[in-house]
Coordinates of C-alpha atoms and ligand atoms in Angstrom, one line a residue:
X457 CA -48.7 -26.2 -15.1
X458 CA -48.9 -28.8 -12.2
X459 CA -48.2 -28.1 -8.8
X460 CA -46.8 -30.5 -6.1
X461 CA -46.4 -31.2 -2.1
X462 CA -43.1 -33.6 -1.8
X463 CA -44.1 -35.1 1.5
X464 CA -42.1 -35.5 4.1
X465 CA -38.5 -35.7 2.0
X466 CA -35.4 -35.3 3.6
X467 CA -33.8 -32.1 2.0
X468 CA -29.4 -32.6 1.9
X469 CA -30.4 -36.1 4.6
X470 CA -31.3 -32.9 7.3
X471 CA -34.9 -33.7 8.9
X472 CA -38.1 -34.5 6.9
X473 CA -40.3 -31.6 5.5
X474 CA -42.7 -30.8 3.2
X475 CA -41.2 -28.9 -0.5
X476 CA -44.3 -27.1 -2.4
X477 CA -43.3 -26.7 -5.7
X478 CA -45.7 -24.0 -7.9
X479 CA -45.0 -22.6 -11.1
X480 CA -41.8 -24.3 -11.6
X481 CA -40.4 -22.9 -8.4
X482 CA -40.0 -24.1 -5.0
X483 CA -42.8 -21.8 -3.1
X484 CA -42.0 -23.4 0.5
X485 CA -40.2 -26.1 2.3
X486 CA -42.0 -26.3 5.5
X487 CA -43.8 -29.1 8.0
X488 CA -46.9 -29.9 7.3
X489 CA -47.4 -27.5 4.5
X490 CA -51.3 -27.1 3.1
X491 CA -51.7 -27.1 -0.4
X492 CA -54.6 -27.4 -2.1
X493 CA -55.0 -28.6 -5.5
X494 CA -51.6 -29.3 -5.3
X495 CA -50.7 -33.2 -6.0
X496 CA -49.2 -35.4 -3.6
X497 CA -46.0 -37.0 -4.0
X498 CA -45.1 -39.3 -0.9
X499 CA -41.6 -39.0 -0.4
X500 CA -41.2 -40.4 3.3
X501 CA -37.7 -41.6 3.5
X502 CA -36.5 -40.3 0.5
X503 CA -33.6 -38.0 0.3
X504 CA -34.2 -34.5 -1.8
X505 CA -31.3 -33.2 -3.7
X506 CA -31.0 -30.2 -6.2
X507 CA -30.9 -31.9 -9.8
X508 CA -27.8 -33.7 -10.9
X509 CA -25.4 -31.7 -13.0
X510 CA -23.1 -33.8 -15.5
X511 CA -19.5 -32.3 -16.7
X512 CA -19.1 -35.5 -18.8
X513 CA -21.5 -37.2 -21.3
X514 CA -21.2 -38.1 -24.4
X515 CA -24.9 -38.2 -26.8
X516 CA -23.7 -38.8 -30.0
X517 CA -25.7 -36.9 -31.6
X518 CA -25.3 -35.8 -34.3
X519 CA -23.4 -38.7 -36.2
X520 CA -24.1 -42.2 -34.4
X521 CA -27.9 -42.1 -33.4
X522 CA -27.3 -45.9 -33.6
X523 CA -25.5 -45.6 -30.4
X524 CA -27.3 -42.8 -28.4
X525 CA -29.4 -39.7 -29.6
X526 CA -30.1 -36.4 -27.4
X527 CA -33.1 -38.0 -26.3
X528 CA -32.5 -41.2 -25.7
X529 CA -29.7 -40.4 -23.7
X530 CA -31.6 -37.3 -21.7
X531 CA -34.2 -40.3 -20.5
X532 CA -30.9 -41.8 -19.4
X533 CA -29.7 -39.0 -17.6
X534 CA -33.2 -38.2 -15.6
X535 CA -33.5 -41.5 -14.9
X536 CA -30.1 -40.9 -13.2
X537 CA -31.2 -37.8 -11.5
X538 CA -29.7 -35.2 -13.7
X539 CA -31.3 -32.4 -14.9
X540 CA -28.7 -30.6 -16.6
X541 CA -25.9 -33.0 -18.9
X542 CA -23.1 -31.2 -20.8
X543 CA -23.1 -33.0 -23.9
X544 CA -18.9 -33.8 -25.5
X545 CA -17.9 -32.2 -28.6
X546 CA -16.7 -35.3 -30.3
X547 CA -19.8 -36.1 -32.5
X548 CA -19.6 -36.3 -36.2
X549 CA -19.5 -33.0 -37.5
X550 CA -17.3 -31.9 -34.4
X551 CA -19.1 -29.3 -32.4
X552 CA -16.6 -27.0 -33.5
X553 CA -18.8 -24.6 -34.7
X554 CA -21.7 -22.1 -33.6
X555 CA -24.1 -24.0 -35.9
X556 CA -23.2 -27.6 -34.5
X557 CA -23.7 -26.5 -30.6
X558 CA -26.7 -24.5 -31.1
X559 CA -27.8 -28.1 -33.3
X560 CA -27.2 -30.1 -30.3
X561 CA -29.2 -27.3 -27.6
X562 CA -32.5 -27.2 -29.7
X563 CA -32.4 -31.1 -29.7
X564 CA -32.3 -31.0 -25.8
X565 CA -34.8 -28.5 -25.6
X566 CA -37.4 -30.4 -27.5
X567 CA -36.4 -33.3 -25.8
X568 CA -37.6 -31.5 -22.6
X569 CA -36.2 -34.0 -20.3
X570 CA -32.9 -32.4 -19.0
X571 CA -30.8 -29.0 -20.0
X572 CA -28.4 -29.9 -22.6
X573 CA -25.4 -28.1 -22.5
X574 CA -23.0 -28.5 -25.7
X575 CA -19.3 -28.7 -24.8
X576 CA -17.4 -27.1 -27.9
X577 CA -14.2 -28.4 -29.4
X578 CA -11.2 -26.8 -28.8
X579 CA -9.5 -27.3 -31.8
X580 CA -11.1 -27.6 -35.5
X581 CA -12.6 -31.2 -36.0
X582 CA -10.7 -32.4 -32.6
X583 CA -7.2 -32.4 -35.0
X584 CA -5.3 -30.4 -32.6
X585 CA -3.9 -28.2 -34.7
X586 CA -6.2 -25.2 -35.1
X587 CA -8.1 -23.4 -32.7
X588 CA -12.1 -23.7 -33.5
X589 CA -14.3 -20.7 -33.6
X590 CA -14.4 -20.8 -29.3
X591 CA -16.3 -17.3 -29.8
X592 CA -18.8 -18.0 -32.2
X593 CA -19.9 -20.9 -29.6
X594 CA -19.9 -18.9 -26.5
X595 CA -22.0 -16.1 -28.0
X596 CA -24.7 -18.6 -29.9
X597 CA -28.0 -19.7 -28.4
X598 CA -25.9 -22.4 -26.6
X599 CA -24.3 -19.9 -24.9
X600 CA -21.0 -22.4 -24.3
X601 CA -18.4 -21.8 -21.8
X602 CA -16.6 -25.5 -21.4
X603 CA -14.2 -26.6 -24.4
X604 CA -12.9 -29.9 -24.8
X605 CA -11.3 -32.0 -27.4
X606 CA -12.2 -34.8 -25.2
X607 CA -11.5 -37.9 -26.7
X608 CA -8.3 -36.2 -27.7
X609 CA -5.7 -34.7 -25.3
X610 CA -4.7 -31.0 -26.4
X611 CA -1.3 -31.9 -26.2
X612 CA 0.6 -29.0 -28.1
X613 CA 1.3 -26.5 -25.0
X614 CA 1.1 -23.7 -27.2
X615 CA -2.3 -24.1 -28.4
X616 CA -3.8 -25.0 -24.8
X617 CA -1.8 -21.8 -24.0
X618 CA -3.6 -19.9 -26.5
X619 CA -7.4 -22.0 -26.1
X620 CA -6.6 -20.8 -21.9
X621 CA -5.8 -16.9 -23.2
X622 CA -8.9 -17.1 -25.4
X623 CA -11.4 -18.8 -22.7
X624 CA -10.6 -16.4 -20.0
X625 CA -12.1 -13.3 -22.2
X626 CA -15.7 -14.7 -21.3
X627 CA -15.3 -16.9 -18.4
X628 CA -15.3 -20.3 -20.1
X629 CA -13.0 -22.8 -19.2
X630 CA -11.0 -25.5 -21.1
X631 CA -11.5 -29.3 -20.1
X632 CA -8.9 -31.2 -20.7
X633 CA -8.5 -35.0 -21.3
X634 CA -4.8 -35.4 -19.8
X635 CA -3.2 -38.1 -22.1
X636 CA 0.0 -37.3 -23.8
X637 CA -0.2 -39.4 -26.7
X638 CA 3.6 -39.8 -27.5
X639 CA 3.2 -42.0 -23.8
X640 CA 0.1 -43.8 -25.1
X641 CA 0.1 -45.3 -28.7
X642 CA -1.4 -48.9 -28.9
X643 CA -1.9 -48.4 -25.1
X644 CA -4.8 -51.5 -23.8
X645 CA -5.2 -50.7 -20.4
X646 CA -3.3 -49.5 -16.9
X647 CA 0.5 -50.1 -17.5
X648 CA 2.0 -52.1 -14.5
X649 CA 1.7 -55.6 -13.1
X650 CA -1.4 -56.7 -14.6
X651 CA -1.0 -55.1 -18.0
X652 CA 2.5 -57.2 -18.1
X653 CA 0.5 -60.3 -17.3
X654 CA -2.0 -60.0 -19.6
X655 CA 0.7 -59.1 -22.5
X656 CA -1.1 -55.7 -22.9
X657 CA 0.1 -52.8 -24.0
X658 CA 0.2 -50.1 -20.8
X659 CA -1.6 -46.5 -21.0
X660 CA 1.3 -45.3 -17.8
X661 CA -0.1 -43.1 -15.0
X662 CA 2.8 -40.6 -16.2
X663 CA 0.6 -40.1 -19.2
X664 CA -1.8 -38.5 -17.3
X665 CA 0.2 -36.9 -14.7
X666 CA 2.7 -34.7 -17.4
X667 CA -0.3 -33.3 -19.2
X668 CA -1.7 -32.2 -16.0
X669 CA 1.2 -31.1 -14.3
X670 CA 2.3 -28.8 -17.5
X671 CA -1.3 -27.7 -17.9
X672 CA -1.8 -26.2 -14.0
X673 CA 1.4 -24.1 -14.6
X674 CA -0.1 -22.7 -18.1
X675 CA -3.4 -21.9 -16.1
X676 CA -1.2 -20.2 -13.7
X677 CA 0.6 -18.6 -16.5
X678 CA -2.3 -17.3 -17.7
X679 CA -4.8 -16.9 -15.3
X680 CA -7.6 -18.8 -17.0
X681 CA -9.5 -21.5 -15.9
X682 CA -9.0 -25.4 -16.3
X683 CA -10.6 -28.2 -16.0
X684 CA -9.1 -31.8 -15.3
X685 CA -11.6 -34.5 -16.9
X686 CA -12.4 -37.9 -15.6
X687 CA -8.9 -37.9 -13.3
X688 CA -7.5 -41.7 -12.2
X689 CA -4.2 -41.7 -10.8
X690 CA -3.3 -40.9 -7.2
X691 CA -0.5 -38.7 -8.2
X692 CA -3.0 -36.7 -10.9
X693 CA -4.8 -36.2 -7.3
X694 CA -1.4 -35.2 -5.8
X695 CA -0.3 -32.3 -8.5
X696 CA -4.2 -31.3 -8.4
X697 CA -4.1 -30.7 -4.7
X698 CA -0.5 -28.7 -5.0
X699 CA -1.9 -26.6 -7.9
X700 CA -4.8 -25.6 -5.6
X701 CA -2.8 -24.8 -2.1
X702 CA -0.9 -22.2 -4.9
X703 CA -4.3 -20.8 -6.0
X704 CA -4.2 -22.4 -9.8
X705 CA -7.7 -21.9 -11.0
X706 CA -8.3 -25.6 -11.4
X707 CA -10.8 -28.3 -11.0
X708 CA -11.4 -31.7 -11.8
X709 CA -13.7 -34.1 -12.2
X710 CA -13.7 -38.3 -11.4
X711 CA -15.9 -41.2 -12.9
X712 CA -18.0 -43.1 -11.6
X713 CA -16.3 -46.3 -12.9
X714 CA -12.7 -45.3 -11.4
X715 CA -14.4 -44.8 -7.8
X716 CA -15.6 -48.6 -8.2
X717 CA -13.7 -50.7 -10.7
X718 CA -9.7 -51.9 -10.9
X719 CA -7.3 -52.6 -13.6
X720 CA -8.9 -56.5 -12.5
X721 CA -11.6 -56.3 -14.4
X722 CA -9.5 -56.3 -17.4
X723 CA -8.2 -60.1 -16.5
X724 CA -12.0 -60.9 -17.7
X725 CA -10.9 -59.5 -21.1
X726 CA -14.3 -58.7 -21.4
X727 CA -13.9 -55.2 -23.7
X728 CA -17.2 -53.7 -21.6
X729 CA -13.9 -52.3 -19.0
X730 CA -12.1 -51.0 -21.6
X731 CA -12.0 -47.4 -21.5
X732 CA -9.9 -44.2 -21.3
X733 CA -8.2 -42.8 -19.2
X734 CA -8.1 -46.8 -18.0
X735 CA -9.0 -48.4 -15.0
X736 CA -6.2 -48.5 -12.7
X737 CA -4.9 -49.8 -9.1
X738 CA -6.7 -50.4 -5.4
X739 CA -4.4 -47.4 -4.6
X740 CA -5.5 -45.3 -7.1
X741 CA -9.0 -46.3 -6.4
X742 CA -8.3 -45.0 -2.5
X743 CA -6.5 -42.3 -3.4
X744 CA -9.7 -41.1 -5.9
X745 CA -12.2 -41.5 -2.9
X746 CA -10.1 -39.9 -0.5
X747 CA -9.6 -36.5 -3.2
X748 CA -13.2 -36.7 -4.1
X749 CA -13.8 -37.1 0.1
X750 CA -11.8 -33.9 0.9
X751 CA -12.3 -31.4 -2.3
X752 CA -9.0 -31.7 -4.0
X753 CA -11.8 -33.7 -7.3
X754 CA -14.7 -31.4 -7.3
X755 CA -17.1 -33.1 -8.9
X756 CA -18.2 -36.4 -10.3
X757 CA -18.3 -36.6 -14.0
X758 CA -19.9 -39.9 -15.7
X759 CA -18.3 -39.9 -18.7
X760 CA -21.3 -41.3 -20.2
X761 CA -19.5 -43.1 -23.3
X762 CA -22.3 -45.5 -25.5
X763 CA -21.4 -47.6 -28.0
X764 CA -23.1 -49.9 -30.5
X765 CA -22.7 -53.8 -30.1
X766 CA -20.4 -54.0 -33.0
X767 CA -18.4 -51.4 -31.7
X768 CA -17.6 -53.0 -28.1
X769 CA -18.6 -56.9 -28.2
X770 CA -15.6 -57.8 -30.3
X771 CA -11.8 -58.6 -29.5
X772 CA -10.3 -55.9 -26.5
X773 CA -8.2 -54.9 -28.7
X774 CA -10.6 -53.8 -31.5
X775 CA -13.2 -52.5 -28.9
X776 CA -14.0 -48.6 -28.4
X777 CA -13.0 -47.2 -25.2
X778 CA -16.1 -46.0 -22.6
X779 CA -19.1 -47.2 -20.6
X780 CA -22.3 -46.2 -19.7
X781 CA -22.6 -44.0 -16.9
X782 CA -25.5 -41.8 -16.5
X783 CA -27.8 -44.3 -14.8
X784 CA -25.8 -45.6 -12.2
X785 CA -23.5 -43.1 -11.5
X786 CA -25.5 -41.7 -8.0
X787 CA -25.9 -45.5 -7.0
X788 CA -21.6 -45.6 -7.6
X789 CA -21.4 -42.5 -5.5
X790 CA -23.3 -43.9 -3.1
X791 CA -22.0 -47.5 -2.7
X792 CA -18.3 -45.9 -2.5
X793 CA -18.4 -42.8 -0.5
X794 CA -22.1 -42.5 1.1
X795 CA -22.4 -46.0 2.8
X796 CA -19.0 -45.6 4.1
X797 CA -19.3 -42.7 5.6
X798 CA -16.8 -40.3 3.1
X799 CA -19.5 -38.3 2.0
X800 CA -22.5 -36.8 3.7
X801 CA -25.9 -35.8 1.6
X802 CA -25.2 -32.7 1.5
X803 CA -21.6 -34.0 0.0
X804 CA -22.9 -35.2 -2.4
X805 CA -25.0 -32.2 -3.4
X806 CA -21.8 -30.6 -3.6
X807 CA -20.1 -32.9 -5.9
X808 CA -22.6 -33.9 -8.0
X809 CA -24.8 -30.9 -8.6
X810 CA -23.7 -27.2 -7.0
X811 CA -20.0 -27.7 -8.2
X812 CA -20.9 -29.1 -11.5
X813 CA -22.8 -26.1 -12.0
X814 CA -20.6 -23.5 -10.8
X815 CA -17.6 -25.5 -13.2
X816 CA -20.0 -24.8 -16.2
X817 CA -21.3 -21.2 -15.1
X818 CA -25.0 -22.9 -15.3
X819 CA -28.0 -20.7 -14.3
X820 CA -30.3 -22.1 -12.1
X821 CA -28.8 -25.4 -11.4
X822 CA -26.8 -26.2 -8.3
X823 CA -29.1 -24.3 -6.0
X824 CA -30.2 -24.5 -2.4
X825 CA -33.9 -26.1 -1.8
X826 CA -35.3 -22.8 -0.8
X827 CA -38.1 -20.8 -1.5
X828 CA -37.9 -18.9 -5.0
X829 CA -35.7 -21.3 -6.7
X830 CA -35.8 -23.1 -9.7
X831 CA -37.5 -26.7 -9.1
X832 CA -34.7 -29.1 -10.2
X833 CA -34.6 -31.9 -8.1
X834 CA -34.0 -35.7 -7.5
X835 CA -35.9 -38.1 -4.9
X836 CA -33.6 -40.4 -3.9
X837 CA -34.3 -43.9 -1.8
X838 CA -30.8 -44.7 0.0
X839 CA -32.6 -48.1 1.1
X840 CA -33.6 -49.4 -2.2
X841 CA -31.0 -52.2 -3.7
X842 CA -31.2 -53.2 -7.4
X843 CA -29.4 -55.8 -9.9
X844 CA -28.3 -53.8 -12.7
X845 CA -30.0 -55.3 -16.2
X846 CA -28.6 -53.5 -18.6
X847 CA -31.5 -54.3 -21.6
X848 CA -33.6 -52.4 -18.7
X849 CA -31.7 -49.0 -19.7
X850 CA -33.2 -46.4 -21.3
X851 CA -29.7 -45.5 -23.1
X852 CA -29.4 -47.2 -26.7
X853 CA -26.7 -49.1 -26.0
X854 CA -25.4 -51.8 -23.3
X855 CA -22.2 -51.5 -22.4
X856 CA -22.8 -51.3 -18.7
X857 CA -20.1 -52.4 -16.9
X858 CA -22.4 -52.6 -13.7
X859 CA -24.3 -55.5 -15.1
X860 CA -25.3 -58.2 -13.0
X861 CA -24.2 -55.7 -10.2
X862 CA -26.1 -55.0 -7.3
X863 CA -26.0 -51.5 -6.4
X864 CA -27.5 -49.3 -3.6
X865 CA -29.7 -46.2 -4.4
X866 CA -33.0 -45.9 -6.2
X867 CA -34.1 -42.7 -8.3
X868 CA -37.2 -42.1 -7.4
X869 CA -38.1 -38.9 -9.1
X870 CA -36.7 -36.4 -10.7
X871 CA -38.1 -32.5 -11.6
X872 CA -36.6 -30.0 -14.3
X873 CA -38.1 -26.6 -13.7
X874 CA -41.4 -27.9 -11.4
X875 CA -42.3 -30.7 -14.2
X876 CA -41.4 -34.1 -12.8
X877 CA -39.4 -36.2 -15.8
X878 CA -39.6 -39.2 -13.9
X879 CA -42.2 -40.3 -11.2
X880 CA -42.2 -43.9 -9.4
X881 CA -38.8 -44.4 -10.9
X882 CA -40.1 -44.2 -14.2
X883 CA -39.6 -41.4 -17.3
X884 CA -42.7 -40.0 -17.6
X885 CA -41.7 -39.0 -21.4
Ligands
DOR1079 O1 -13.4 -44.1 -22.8 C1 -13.6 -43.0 -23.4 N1 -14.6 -42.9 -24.3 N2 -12.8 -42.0 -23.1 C2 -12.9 -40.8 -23.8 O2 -12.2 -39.9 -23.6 C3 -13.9 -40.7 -24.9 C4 -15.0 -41.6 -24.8 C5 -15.8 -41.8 -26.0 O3 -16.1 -40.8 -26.7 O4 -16.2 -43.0 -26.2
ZN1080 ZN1 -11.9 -38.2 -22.1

């Protein structure tokens, strides 16, 4: 195996050394460190992080390859600077079983490019009526410990009760996506000035809010752990920040998209903004950053949501909710809370990789760049700008809905385990 000097990077944006990775391992981080045979990657002005960890991506594998397979979508998520992705239950079968989630691992492993994590369903088949065999998943190959029925909202309280009594027997944790559906059928987009302009129907913040305002208190209740997936209202960041100051075992996650984008991109009608939970005020927007800013939102989750052409360019209406995420989604962080001064470097370790990792109770990601750990690490250039094109992606599909955007923040490289899966900005697989 190959070893390498990173030049002169700038580990968490602290001053520039030199990070000799051997063996998969970092061996040093050091000035001018000597290292022969080594090779030389260049990396003045480049920002080191440890490897991007994602809560939130959706691969589609198996059941709509057409949209995104395990591999395409681990190029996308190196590319981004992830080495570890957490791949959503709702595929076709349902990774509600043992068999399905240890499918899904073995197709990350040979894919080789990031750590696939399968997320298992909480309920059989994402009905939301039966628990699924949460077990069987934890104890298989996959070793799972986040259940979702993302996609779905678990909204009976007395199965999420039972899913949170179940989880909390082997540290897992359940992930919910807060939509009460009684509050959303036919729902289009954000309910409130714009959605009554448009004559769409409104997806209302309360939605959100009730599911996670009844599902702290069961965590309480219990004891267990929750998760709070891709969060978008300012008063979901309000009962978050209350159920923490009273010690509820709870964390959440933001998109990408609802750090940048308002309920005004739907006036374009163009279905590449639709997407659920849906895009939603300037306030919200603020009151996002400001959670994400001060810990209240733990991490950043993409939500990485491909779909095929036919299933997105048609009628808003008819479109699937979701967008592309992985690529962008340090460049997002980066143009909202980075360049104006809410987040630090080593912020955005935090939120992005060491949090991510501690949500999912992942082994060797998240870590400090210090000697004797795991090589898993992103090269970053703050200066670079770039025009997002999204037939340049490396996920199958194209709904981006940074396209045409230009975006701060260049991926330079990108090492799982001492092996670089991107060099130059490119995959090198
Ligand atoms: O917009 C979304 N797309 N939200 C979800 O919760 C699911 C996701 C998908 O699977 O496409
Ligand atoms: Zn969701």
């Amino acid at each position: 195996m190959m070893n390498y000097l990173i030049k002169g990077a700038r580990p968490l944006g602290g001053e520039p050394a030199d990070i000799l990775v051997e063996d998969g391992r970092i061996a040093a981080v050091g000035d001018s460190l000597d290292a022969t045979g080594a090779e030389v990657v260049e990396a003045t002005g480049l920002i080191a992080l440890p490897g991007l960890v994602d809560l939130h991506t959706h691969l589609r594998e198996p059941g709509r390859e057409d949209a995104e397979t395990v591999e395409t979508g681990s190029r996308a998520a190196a590319l981004g600077g992830f080495t570890a992705v957490h791949a959503m239950a709702n595929t076709d079968p349902v990774a509600d079983t043992a068999g399905v989630v240890e499918q899904v691992w073995r197709l990350g492993q040979e894919a080789g490019l990031v750590d696939v994590v399968p997320v298992g369903a909480v309920t059989v088949g994402l009905g939301g009526e039966r628990l699924a065999e949460l077990g069987a998943m934890a104890d298989s190959a996959a070793r799972v410990r986040i259940f979702s029925d993302d996609g779905h909202c678990v909204a009976d309280p007395a199965l999420m009760r039972r899913a949170l009594e179940y989880v909390k027997a082997f540290d897992g944790v359940v992930a919910q996506h807060a939509e009460e559906p009684r509050l959303t059928a036919g729902a289009q987009m954000h309910e409130g000035d714009r959605s009554a302009k448009l004559g769409l129907t409104g997806w209302p913040a309360a939605a959100e809010e009730g599911i996670i305002a009844r599902d702290v208190l069961l965590a309480e209740h219990v004891g267990a752990r929750l998760h709070v997936c891709h969060v978008s209202t300012a008063g979901s960041v309000e009962i978050l920040r209350w159920a923490k100051s009273r010690g509820v075992q709870v964390t959440a996650e933001v998109t990408p998209h609802h750090l940048l984008l308002t309920d005004a991109c739907a006036e374009s009608y163009d279905p590449v903004f639709k997407v659920n939970p849906p895009l939603r005020t300037d306030r919200d927007v603020e009151a996002l950053r400001a959670g994400l800013a001060d810990g209240t939102i733990d991490a950043v989750g993409t939500d990485h949501a491909p779909h095929a052409v036919e299933d997105k360019e048609s009628e808003w209406a008819q479109a699937r909710p979701g967008m592309l995420g992985l690529e962008q989604a340090l460049s997002v962080v980066i143009e909202t809370m980075v360049e104006p001064g809410r987040l630090d470097w080593a912020g955005v370790a935090d939120r992005m990789s060491v949090r991510p990792a501690a949500i999912g109770r992942l082994d060797g990601h998240g870590r400090p760049i210090a000697p004797g750990e795991p090589a898993n690490l992103v090269l970053v250039d703050p200066a670079a700008r770039a025009t997002v094109d999204p037939a340049a992606l490396a996920s199958r599909s194209r709904n981006s809905p940074y396209a045409g955007r230009e975006l701060p923040g260049r991926v330079v490289a990108t090492f799982l385990r001492g092996v670089p899966t991107v060099l130059d900005g490119k995959a090198t697989r």
